[in-house]
Amino acid sequence: MKRRSFLKNIPGAAATTVIGGHALFAEVSNPMVQALHGMMFDTDRVMVIVQLNGGSDGLNTIFPLDQYDQLKIARGNMLMPAGSILKLNDKTGIHPAMAAMHDLYQDGKLGVIQNVGYPDFNYSHFRATDIWLSASDSKEVLDSGWAGRYLNYEYSNYPVGYPNEVMPDPLAIRVGDGVGLGLQMMGVNMGIAINNASDPVNLTGNIFKDPVSADYVGKELAYVREVQRQTDKFGDVILAAYNKSKNLSAKYPSTNNTNTNNNLTNQLKIVARLIAGGLKTRIYWVSTGGFDTHAAQVDAADFTKGTHANLLKGISDNVAAFVDDCNLLGLGDRVVGFTFSEFGRRIKSNASLGTDHGSALPVIYFGNKVLPKVVGNNPIIPPDVNTNSNLPMGYDFRSVYGTFLSQWFCVPQADVNNMLYDNFQNLPILGAENCLSTATHELNVHNGRQMIKVYPNPFVDKTKVDFESLGGFVRLQVFNNQGSVIQSLVNKELIKGKYTMDLNIENQASGIFYIRWENGALTQTKSMMKVR
């Protein structure tokens, strides 16, 4: 990985400033330019990140209809009837509480990425959240966030001279919570946090009259004051932008409706108004919680209802209203977004009508410029599920981030590699006119081909793996039933051709295993069974 060398090339860290009871930070700023194929590229594009705190149950959100019978065995005490599920295609459906998102999909403004995760899942809320926010490996701890590194890449000269006429606005805004690790760059917060659009009123007019000393302490104090002065100025521009616009969509849920999340409604309303008000802010981050559904996830009398259904309805209704609002405000072609949670849930339900901490889960993405499709195969539900059974990763979560950076903000792939990890997959989730992407073409050309084969299967200790390389970087990984990588067979560039490898897992207990193949934008996962 090159992330560490990337981190070494940034300026020193800033100190935290607390104003009016809120922790706020100035931003790293620079003229809004970037190199794209040797050209100067400017963008008014916006990305909205929707964080679902608690670990959302992907199998109760996006349903593998082609494996409904196996899922019924694993979740007989909480799986809704197949006829209640809204179809996205013949093999995949969405929760009926998410009818508004289903409509977005039908309108070409929403898609799903299946089985998003990472090798060696962590099941702690705190650590798993840090992994998603920092885009680290599961055993690596970083003190910067993935979005923070991107913003530092774009705006590297903090804090001298900013805000200015070229970039008078915050680079990122977190609504309803602290700035968080995702927007940090080694102690420097690359955005500011507001609880509501009126907060900036309390941040304006702060004037320092007493001089600082000439020693080290004085220099540090001057630095902190500069950060605070910039925050004050951001408060002014945020309030001005908010007051310049109004929400136009009538689809936002009523804030007294118990089936929706009032906080998320208010957050997305603010985001729409700030974008419409003219802010050049690149990234908006909102969040909502309640997804840690160990018990009473579904209603015992009606499995289509319950705590999780209410949460999903809140996400669905609010995102659909936000997309509608953006279009009514004339912003629709400028805005995309996606949801994520720190982990999914186990395949097997528990005895309390709930689910426990799991691994991979679907990511839902939205906006006028997205490709409305289900990316990837449905999760594999084995016949002998136990309480430890998890879903194997289909796509690395960092490939989701990398795709938005490369295909939406048009960052060259080599630079995205430095921010995230080498050889990330460009996923086919954005339209062809967004920069230049071959991901959709790759998927279309090779659709239906079997790129990996295991034989014999089942097997005792050893088997053979046939796979293809289309040229370029290839990953071939073996996962156990808990979703952890137990072997990495290939992790390098391979010329185009067919290959055969021996697989030996004699040190593993009998059971279900998975082998995952990745090459460019393509990925396939096959199940295997080791027997005695």
Tab-separated table of C-alpha atoms in Angstrom, residues 245-252 269 272-273 321 324-329:
chain	number	residue	atom	x	y	z
A	245	SER	CA	-33.025	28.783	-0.730
A	246	LYS	CA	-36.103	26.776	0.246
A	247	ASN	CA	-36.985	23.090	0.099
A	248	LEU	CA	-39.401	22.414	-2.765
A	249	SER	CA	-40.208	18.711	-2.415
A	250	ALA	CA	-43.488	17.711	-0.796
A	251	LYS	CA	-42.219	14.143	-0.336
A	252	TYR	CA	-40.239	14.650	2.856
A	269	LYS	CA	-33.428	19.226	4.052
A	272	ALA	CA	-30.476	20.409	-0.159
A	273	ARG	CA	-30.810	24.055	0.872
A	321	ALA	CA	-37.529	13.096	-1.052
A	324	ASP	CA	-36.854	14.852	-5.662
A	325	ASP	CA	-35.875	18.084	-3.904
A	326	CYS	CA	-32.562	18.247	-5.751
A	327	ASN	CA	-34.344	17.866	-9.080
A	328	LEU	CA	-36.926	20.523	-8.257
A	329	LEU	CA	-34.103	22.847	-7.196
